[in-house]
Coordinates of C-alpha atoms in Angstrom, one line a residue:
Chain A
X30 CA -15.5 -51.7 -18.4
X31 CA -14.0 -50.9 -14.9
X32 CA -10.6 -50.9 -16.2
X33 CA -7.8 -51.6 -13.5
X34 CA -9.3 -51.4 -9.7
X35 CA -7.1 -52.0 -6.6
X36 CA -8.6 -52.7 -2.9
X37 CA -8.2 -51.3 -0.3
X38 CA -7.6 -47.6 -1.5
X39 CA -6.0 -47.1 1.8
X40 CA -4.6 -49.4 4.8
X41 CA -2.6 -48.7 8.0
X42 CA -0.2 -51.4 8.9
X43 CA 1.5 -52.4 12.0
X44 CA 5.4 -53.7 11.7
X45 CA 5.4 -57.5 11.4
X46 CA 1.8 -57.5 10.5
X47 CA 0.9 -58.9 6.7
X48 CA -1.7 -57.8 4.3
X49 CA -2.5 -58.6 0.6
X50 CA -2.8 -56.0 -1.8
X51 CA -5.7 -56.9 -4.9
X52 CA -5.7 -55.8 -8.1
X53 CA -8.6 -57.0 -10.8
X54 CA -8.4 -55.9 -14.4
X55 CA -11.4 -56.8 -16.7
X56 CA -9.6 -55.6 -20.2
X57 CA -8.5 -59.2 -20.7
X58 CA -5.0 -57.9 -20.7
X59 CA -1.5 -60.7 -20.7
X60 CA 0.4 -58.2 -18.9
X61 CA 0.3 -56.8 -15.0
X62 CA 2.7 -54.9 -12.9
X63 CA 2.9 -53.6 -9.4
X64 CA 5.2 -50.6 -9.2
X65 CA 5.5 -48.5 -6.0
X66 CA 5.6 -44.4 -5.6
X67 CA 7.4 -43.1 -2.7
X68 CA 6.8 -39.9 -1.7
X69 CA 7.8 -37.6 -4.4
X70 CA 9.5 -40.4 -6.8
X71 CA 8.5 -41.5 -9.4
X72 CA 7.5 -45.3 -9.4
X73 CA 9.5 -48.1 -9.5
X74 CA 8.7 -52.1 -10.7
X75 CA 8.2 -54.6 -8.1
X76 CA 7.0 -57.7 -9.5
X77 CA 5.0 -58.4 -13.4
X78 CA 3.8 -60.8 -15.2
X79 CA 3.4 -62.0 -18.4
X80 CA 0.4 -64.3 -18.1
X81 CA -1.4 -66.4 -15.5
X82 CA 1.4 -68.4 -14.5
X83 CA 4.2 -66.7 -15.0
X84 CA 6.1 -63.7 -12.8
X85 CA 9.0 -62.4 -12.1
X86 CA 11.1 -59.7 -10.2
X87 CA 11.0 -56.2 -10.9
X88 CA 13.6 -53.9 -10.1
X89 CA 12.5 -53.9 -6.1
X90 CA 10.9 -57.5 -5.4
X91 CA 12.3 -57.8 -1.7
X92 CA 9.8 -58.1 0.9
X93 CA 7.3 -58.7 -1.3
X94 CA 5.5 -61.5 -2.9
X95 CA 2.9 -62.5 -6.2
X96 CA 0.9 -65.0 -7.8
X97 CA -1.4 -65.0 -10.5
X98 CA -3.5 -67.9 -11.0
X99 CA -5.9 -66.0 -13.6
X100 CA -5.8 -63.3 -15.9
X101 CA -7.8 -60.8 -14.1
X102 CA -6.1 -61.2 -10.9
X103 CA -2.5 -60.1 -9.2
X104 CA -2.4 -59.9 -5.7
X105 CA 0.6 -58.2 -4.1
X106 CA 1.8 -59.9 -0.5
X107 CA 3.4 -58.5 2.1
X108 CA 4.7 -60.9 4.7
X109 CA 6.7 -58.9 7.9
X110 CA 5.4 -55.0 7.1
X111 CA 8.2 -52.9 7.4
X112 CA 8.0 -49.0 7.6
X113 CA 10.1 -48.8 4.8
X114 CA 7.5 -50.5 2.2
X115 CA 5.3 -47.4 3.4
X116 CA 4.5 -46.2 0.0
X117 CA 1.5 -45.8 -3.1
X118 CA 1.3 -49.1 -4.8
X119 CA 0.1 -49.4 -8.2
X120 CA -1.4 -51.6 -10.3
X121 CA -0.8 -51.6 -14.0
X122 CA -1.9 -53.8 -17.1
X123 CA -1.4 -53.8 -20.4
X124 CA -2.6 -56.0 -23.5
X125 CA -0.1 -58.7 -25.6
X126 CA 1.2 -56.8 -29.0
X127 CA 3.6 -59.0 -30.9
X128 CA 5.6 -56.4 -32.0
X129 CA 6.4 -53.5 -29.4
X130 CA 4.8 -52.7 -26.4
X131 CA 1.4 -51.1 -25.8
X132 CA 0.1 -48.7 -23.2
X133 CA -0.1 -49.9 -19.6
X134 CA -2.9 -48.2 -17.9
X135 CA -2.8 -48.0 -14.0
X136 CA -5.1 -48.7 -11.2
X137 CA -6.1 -46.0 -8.8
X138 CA -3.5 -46.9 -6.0
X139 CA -3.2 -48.3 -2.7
X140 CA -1.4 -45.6 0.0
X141 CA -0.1 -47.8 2.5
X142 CA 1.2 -46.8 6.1
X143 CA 3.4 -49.1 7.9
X144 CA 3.7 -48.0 11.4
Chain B
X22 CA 20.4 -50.2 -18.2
X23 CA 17.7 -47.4 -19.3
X24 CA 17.4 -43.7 -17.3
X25 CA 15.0 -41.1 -17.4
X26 CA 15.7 -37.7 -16.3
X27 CA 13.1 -35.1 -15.6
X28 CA 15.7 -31.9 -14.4
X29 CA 13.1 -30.0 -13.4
X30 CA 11.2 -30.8 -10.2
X31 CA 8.9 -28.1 -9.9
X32 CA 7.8 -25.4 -12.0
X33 CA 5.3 -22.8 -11.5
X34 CA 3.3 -20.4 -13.9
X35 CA 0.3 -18.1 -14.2
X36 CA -2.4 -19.1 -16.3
X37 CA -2.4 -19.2 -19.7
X38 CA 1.4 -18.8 -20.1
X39 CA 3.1 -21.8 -22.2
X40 CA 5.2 -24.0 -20.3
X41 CA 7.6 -26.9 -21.1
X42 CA 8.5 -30.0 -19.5
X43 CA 11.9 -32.1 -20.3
X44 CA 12.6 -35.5 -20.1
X45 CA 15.7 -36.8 -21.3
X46 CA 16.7 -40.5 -21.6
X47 CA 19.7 -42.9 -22.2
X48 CA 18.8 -46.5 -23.3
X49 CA 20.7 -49.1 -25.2
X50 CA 17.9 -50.7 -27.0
X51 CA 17.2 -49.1 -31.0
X52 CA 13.4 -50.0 -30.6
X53 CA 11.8 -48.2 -27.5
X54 CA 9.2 -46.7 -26.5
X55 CA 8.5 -43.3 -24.1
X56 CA 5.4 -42.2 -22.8
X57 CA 4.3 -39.2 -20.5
X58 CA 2.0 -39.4 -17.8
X59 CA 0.1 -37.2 -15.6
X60 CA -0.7 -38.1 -11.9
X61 CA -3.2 -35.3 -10.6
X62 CA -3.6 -34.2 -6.7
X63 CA -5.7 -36.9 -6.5
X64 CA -3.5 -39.6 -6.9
X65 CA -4.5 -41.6 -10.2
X66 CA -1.7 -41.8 -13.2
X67 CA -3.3 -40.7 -16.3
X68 CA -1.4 -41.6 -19.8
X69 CA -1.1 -38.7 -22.3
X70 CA 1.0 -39.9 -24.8
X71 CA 3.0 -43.1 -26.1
X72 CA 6.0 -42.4 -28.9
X73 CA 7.8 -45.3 -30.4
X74 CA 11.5 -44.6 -31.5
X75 CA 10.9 -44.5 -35.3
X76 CA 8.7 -41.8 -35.0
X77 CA 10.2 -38.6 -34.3
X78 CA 7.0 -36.5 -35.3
X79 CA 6.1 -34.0 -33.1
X80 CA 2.3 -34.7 -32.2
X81 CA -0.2 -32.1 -31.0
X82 CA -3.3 -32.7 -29.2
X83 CA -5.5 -29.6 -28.2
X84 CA -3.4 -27.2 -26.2
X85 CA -0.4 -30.3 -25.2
X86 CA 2.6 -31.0 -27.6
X87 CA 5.2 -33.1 -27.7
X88 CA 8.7 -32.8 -29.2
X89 CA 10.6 -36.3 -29.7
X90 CA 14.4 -35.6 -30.5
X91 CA 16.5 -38.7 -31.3
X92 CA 19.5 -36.3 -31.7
X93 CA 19.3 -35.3 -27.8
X94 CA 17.4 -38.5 -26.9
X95 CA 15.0 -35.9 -25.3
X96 CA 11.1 -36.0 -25.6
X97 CA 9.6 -32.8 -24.1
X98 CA 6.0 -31.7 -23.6
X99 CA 4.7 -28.4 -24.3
X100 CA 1.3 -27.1 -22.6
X101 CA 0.2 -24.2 -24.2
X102 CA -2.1 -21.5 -22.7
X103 CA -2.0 -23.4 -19.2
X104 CA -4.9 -23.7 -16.9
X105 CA -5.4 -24.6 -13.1
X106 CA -6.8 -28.0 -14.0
X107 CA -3.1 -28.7 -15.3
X108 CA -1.5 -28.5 -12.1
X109 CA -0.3 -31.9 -11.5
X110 CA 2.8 -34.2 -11.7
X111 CA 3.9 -35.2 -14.5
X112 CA 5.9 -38.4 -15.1
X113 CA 8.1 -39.4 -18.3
X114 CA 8.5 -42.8 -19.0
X115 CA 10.8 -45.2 -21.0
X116 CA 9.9 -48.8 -22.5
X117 CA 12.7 -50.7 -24.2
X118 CA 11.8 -53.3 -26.5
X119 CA 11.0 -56.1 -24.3
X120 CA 8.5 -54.1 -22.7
X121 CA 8.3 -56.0 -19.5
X122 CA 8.8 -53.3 -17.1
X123 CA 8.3 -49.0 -17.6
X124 CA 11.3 -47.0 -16.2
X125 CA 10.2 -43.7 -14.7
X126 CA 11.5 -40.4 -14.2
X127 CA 11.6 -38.3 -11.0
X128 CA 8.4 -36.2 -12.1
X129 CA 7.7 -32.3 -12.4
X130 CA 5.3 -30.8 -10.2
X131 CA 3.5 -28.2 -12.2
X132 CA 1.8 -25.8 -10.7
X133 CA -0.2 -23.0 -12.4
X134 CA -1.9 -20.2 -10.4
X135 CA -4.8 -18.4 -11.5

């Protein structure tokens, strides 16, 4: 059980240029995220989803895109780098509980570099 | 909209002295959820703990303790006898009851010195 895992771990950008970020999760979990961590922040929610399907905007979706056509999968686009997306991204999923919420568990990160 | 406030940004101690972190939250929603995590110098978030809001016992796991207060809408977190391997960031976290998205606080560096 591998758990959450994001490629690449880290990735240098030009501006303009475009890159997809992957996250896999093998825990059969409904529910992914993509937050981002600026330097010493805490993270904030770009884009989840509820189920392959379905996504929608977090609290900071611009410049960014998503799609998730399976469960295991939730790839993070960015179009037009800009050096103001430099940042961690992670990855987080966490399993359908019909009442509450349960634990999201995170992926090891992506640092990215937009120069 | 929900808030998490972690006052302190970074604290330092010597090894084996106690040390407490706050976190103190405002939400609208009467079923929520808070969790702490801890993000080492390696970069990974690792979860600790997860409270719902109808359970305001404190929990204790090895030397770590947490204190949920309803009263103060606070939820603070207690490492007793500190070691070096507990230096890290450490991140409080709010869940309302929709549970679509995890609002974060600023995080407190910890560091403890041998």
């Amino acid at each position: 059980n591998a758990g959450v895992t994001q490629t690449p771990k880290f990735r240098i950008l030009k501006i303009g240029q475009s890159m997809t970020l992957q996250c896999t999760q093998d825990m059969n979990h409904n529910y992914m995220y993509w937050y981002r961590q600026d330097p010493g922040m805490g993270l904030k929610l770009i884009y989840y989803s509820v189920g392959a399907g379905i996504t929608d905007k977090g609290e900071v979706p611009n410049g960014y895109n998503v799609s998730r056509s399976t469960t295991e999968d939730f790839p993070l686009r960015l179009e037009l780098a800009a050096p103001s997306q430099t940042s961690v991204y992670f990855c987080a999923s966490r399993s359908r509980v019909s009442l509450g919420t349960d634990t999201q568990y995170f992926g090891p990160g992506t640092r990215l570099t937009v120069l | 909209a929900q808030k998490v406030t972690q006052a302190q940004t970074e604290i330092s101690v010597v090894e084996k002295e106690d040390v407490t972190l706050d976190c103190v939250y405002e939400t609208r929603d009467t079923t929520y959820y808070l969790f702490w995590y801890k993000q080492p110098p390696s970069g990974e978030l690792v979860f600790l703990i997860r409270r719902n809001s109808f359970d305001e016992q404190n929990e204790i796991s090895g030397r770590y303790s947490w204190n949920f207060q309803k009263s103060t809408s606070s939820f603070n977190f207690t490492i007793t006898a500190s070691q070096v391997v507990d230096s890290a960031v450490y991140f409080c976290a709010l869940s309302g009851s929709a549970g679509n998205m995890l609002t974060f606080g600023g995080g407190t560096r910890l560091m403890v010195k041998p």
